[in-house]
mmCIF file of C-alpha atoms in Angstrom:
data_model
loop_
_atom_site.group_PDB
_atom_site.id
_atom_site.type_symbol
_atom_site.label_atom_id
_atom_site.label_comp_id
_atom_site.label_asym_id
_atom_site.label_seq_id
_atom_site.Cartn_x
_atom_site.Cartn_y
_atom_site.Cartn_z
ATOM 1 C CA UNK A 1 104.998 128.060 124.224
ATOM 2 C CA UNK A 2 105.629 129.282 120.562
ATOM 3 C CA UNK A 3 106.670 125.859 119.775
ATOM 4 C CA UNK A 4 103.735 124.592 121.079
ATOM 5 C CA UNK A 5 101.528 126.503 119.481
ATOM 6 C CA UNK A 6 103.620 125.717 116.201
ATOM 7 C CA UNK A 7 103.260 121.569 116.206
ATOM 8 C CA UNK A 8 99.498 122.136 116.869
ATOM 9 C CA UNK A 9 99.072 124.004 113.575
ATOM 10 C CA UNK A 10 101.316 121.309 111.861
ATOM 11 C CA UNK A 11 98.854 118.787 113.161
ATOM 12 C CA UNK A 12 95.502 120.915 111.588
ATOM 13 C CA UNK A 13 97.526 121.758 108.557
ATOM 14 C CA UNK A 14 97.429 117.872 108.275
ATOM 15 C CA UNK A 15 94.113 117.564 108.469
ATOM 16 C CA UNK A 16 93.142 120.162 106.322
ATOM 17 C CA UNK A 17 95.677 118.766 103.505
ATOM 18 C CA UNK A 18 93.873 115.411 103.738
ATOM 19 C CA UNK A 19 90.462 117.569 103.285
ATOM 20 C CA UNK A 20 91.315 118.731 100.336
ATOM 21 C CA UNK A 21 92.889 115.711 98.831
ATOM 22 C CA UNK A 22 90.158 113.001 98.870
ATOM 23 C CA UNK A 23 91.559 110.210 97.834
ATOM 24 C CA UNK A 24 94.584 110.021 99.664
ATOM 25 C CA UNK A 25 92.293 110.811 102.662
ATOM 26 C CA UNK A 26 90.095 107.764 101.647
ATOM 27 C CA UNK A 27 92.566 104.985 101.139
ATOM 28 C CA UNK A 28 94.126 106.235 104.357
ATOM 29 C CA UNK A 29 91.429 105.572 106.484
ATOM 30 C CA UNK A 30 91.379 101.365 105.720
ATOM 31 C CA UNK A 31 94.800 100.787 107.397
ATOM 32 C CA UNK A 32 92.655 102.658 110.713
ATOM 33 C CA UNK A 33 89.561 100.714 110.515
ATOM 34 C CA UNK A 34 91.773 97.403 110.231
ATOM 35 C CA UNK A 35 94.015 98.298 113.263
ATOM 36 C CA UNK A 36 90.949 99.521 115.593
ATOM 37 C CA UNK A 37 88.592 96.287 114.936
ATOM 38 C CA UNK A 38 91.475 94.064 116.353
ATOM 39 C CA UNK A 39 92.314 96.622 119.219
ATOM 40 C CA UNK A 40 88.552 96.662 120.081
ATOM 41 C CA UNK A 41 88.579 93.061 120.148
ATOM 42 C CA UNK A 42 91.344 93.090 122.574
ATOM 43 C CA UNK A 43 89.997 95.619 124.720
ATOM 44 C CA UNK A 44 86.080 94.153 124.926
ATOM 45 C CA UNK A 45 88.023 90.849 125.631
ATOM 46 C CA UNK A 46 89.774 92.787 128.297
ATOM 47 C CA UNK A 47 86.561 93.849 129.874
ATOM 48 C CA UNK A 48 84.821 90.769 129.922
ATOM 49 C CA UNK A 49 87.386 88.612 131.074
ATOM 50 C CA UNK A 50 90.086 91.347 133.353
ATOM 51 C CA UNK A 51 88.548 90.851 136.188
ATOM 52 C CA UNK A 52 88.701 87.270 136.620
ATOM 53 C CA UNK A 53 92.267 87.448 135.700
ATOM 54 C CA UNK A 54 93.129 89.486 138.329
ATOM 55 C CA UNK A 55 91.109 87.702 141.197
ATOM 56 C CA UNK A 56 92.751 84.763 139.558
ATOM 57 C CA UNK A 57 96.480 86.665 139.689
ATOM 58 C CA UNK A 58 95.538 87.745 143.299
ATOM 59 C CA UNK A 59 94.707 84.527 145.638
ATOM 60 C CA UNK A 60 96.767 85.817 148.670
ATOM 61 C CA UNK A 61 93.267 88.740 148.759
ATOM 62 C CA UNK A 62 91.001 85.365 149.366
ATOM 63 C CA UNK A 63 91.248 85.485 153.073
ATOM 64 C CA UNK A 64 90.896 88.945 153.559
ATOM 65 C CA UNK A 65 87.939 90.077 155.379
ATOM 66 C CA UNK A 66 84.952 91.691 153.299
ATOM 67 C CA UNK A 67 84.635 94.193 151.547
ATOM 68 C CA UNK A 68 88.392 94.611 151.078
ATOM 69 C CA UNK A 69 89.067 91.507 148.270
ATOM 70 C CA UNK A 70 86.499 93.356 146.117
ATOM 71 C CA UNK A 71 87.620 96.816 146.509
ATOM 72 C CA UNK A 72 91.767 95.724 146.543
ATOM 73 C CA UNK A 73 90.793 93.193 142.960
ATOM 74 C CA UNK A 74 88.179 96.182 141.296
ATOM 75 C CA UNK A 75 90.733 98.672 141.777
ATOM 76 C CA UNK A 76 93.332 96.491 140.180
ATOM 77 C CA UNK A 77 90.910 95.617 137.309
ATOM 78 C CA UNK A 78 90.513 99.684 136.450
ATOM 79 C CA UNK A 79 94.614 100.359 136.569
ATOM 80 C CA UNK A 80 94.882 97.343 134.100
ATOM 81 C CA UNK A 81 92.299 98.089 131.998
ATOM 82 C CA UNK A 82 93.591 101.859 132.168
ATOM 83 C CA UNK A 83 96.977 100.648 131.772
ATOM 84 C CA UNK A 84 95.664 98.638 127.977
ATOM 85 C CA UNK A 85 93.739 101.534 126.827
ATOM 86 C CA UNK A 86 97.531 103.889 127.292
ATOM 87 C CA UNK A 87 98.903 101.345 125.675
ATOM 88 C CA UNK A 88 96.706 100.719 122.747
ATOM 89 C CA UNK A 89 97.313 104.753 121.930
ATOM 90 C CA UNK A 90 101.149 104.169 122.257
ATOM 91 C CA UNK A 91 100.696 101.182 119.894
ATOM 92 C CA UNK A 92 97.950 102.084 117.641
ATOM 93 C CA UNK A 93 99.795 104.459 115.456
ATOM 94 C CA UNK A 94 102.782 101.974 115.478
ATOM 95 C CA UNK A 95 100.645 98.848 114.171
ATOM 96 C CA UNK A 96 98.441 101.562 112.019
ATOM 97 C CA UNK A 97 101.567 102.203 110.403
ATOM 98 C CA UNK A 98 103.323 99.093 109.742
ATOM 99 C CA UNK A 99 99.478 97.701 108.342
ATOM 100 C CA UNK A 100 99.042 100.425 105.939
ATOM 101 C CA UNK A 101 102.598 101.223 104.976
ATOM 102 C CA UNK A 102 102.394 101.579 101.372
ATOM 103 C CA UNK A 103 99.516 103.872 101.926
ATOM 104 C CA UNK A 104 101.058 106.079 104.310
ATOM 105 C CA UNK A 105 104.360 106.171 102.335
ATOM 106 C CA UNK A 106 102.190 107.220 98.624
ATOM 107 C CA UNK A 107 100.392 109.869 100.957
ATOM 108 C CA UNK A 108 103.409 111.382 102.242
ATOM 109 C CA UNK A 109 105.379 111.555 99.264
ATOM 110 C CA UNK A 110 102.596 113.290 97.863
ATOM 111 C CA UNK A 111 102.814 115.636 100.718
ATOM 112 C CA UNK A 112 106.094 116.649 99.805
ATOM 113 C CA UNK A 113 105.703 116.800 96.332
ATOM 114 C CA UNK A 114 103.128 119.152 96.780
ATOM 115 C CA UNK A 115 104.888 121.150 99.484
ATOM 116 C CA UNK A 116 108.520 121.272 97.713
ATOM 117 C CA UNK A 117 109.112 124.312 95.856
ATOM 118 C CA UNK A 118 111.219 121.855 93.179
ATOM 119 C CA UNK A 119 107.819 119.737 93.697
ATOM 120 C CA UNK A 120 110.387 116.483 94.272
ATOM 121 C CA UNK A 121 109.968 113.886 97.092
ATOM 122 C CA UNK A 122 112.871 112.230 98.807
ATOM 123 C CA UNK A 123 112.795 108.493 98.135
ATOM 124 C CA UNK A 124 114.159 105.548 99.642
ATOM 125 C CA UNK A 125 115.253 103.577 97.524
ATOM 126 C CA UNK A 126 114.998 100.221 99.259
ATOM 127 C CA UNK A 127 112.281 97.531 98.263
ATOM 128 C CA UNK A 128 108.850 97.457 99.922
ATOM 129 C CA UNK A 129 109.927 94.203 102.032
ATOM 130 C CA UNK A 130 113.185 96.034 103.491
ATOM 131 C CA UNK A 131 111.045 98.908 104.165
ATOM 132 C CA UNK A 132 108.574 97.019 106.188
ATOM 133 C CA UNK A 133 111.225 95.368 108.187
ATOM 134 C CA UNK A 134 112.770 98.700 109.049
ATOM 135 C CA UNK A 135 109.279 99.879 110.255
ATOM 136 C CA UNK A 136 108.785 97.264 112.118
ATOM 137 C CA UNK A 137 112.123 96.825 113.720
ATOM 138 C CA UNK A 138 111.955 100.383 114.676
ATOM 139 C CA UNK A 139 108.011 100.496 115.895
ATOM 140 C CA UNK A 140 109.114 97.197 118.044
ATOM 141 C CA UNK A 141 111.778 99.230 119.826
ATOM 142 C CA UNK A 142 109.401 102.831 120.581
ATOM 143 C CA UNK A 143 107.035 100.027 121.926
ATOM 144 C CA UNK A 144 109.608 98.464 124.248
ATOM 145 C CA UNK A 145 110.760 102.145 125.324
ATOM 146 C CA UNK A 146 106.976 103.363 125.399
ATOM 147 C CA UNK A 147 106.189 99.811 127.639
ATOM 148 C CA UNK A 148 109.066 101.312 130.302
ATOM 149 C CA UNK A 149 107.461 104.978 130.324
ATOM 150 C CA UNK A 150 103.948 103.198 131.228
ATOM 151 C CA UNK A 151 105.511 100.952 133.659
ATOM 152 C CA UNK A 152 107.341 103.698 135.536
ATOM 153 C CA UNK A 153 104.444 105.912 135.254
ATOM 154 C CA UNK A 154 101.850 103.170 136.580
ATOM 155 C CA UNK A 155 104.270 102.568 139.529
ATOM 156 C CA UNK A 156 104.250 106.746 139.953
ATOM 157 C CA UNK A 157 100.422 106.697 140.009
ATOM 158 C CA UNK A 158 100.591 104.765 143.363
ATOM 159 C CA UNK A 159 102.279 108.125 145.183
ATOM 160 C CA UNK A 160 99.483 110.074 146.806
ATOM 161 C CA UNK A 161 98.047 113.345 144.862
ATOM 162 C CA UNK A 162 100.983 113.581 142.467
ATOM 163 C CA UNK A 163 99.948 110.059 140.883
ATOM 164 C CA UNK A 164 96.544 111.060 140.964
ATOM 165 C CA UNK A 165 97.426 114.845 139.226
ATOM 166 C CA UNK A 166 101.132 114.807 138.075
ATOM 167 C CA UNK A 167 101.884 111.919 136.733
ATOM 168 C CA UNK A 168 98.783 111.600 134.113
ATOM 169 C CA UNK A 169 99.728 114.846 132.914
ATOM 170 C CA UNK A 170 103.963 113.354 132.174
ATOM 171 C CA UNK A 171 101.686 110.194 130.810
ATOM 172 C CA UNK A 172 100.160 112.240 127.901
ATOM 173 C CA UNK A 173 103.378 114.178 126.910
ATOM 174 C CA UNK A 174 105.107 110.900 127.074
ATOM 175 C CA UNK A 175 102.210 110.011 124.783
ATOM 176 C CA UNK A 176 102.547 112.724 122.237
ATOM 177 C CA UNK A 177 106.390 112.428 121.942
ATOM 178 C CA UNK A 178 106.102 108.689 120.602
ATOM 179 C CA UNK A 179 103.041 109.059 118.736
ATOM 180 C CA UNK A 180 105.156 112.420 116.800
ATOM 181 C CA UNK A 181 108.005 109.449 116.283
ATOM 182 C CA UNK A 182 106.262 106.496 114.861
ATOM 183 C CA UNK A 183 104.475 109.138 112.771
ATOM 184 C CA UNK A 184 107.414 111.383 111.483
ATOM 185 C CA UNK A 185 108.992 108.283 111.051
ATOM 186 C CA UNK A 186 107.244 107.652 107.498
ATOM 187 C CA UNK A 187 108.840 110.682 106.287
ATOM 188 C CA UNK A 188 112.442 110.400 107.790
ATOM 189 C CA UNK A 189 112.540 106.873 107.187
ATOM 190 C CA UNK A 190 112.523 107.960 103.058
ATOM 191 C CA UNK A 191 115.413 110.485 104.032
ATOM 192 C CA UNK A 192 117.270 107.474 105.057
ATOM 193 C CA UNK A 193 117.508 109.173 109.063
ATOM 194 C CA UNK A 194 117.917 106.453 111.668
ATOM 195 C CA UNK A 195 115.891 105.819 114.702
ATOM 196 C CA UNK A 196 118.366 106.789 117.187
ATOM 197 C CA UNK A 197 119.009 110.055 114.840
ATOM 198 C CA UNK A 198 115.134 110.613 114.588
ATOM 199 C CA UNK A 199 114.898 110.166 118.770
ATOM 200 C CA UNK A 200 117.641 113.027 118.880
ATOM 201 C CA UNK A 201 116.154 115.410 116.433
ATOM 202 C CA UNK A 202 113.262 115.406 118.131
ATOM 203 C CA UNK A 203 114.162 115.620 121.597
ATOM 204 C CA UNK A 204 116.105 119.144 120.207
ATOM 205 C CA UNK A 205 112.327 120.577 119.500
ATOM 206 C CA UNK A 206 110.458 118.893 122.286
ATOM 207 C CA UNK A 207 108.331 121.494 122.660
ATOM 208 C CA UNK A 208 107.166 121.232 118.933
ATOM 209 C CA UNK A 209 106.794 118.077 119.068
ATOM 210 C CA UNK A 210 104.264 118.205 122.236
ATOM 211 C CA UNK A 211 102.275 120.638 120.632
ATOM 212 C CA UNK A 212 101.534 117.925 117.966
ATOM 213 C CA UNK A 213 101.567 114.992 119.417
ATOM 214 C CA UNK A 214 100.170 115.465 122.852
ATOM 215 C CA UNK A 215 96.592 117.037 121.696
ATOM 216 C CA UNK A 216 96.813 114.013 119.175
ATOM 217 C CA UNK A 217 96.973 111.739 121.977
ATOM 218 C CA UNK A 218 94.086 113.099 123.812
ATOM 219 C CA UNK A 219 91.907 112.846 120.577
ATOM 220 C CA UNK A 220 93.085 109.299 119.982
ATOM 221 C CA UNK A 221 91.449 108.308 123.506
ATOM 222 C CA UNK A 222 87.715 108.952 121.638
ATOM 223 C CA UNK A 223 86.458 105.999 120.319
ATOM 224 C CA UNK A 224 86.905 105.908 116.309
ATOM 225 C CA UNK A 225 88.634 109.637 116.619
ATOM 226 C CA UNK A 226 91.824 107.870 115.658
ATOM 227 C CA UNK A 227 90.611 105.984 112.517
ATOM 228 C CA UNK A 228 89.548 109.256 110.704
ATOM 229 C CA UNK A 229 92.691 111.962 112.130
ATOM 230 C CA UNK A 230 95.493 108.767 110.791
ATOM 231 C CA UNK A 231 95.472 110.498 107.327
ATOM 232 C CA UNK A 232 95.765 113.923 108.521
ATOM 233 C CA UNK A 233 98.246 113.256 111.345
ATOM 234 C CA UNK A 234 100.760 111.239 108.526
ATOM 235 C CA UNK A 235 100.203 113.877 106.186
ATOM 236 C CA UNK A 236 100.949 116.846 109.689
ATOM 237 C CA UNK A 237 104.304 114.645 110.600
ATOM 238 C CA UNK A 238 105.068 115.123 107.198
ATOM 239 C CA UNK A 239 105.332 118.431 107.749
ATOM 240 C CA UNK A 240 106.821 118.461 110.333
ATOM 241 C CA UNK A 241 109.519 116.391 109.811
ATOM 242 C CA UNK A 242 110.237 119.457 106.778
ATOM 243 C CA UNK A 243 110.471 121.841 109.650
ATOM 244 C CA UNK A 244 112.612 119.532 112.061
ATOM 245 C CA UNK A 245 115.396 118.935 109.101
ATOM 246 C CA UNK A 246 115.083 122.769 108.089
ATOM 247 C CA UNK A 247 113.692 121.741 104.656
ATOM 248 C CA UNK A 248 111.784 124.732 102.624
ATOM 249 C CA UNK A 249 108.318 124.453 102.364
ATOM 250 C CA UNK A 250 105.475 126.584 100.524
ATOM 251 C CA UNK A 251 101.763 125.994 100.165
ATOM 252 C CA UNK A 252 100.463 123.594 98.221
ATOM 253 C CA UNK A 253 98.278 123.302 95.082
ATOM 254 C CA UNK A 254 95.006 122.005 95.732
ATOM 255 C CA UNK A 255 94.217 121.930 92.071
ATOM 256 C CA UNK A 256 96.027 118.216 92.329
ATOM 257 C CA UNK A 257 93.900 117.107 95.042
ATOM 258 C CA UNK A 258 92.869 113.707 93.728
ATOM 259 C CA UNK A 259 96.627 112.817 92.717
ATOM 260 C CA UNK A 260 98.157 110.337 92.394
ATOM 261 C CA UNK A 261 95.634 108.011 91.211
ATOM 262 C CA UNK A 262 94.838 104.362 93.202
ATOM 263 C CA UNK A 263 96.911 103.190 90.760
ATOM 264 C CA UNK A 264 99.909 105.000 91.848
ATOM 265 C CA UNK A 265 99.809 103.411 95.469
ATOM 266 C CA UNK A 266 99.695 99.968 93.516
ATOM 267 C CA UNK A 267 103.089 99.879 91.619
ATOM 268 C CA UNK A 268 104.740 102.240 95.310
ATOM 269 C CA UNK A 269 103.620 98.343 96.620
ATOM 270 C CA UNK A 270 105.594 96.186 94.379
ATOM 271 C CA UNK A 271 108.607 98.309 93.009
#
């Protein structure tokens, strides 16, 4: 329960970093806006359009007497639909992330800059192209392992009662521990610590890592919510990540709030 506690004041200490740093917080945000017009898209299409897809999907329900096709096709319209909208909160952060990497990567560098007591950032070292292809290599393979957890837990929901209490409860852990990954993952990834190496470290603090990502997840299911906590969350995992490899850490100076300037996230693009 400590633990807990201590990832959900990683995940406010985000936001209030962000709040005090106003640029970073502002050029965060586009990367959001981008990644939630296409996944509203996608989900308005869904709406419009599910339900004919499953009566289409479902022919065998034709001869059925009434009102069974209706109830049988509008239940499966609300799973899918249901089904999209956990999987747009698994995969928002993901495609958030691989969209606005060179944001996300100037923010939290200045993150630990401002955190370090030498006030040095790890770095890299790799080109902005290799760096993308590592993100989204790794994002592709949380997706693939987040698509089994929803498939597993949408065949769960079908038990009587527990799918109904239990298993929406495992969904939004299951939520929270890959939304902490793909989002600690901007800092590790500079420390040069694998994905299978990042999946292990954090299963060692699972509780910490609930108690940051799992709230997170519930606030990502309000329209827009997402779009304006993306800044504050990056800047939280950041964090984070400082406590998961043991790395000192000591408040930062909000007398730099505005730095680096725009220009600085410019030449991080192209070195």
């Amino acid at each position: 329960m400590r633990d807990l506690g201590a990832g959900f004041t990683y995940l406010l200490k985000g936001q209030r970093w962000v709040a005090a740093h106003g640029k970073q917080y502002g050029f965060g945000l586009l990367p959001g806006l981008m990644t939630l017009v296409l996944y509203m898209a996608a989900l308005v299409g869904l709406a419009l359009w599910g339900e004919d897809a499953v009566t289409w999907a479902t022919p065998f329900a034709d001869n059925w007497s009434s009102p069974w096709p209706a109830l049988f096709r509008g239940f499966l319209t609300a799973v899918l639909f249901a089904l999209a909208l956990l999987l747009a909160v698994l995969t928002f952060t993901a495609v958030t992330l691989l969209i606005g990497q060179p944001f996300y990567e100037n923010l939290s560098e200045k993150v630990d800059r401002d955190v370090d007591p030498n006030g040095t950032a790890p770095a890299s070292g790799l080109p902005l192209w290799r760096e993308l292809w590592i993100s989204a290599r790794d994002s592709l393979r949380i997706v693939v392992r987040a698509l089994l957890w929803g498939v597993l837990l949408f065949a769960l929901g079908f038990i009587p009662l527990v799918g109904q209490t239990v298993v929406p409860v495992i969904g939004f852990f299951v939520t929270g521990f890959f939304l902490t990954e793909e989002l600690t993952a901007v800092a590790l990834q500079r420390r040069g610590v694998e994905l299978r190496a990042r999946l292990t470290l954090l299963r060692s603090r699972k509780t910490l890592v609930w108690g940051f990502g799992t709230p997170l997840g519930l606030a990502f299911l309000v329209p827009f919510v997402a779009v304006f906590l993306m800044p504050g969350a990056v800047a939280g995992a950041t964090l984070l990540a400082r406590e998961l490899l043991g790395e000192e850490t000591e408040e930062g100076d909000d007398d730099t709030a505005d730095d680096p300037e725009p220009e600085d996230v410019t030449q991080r693009s192209w070195r």
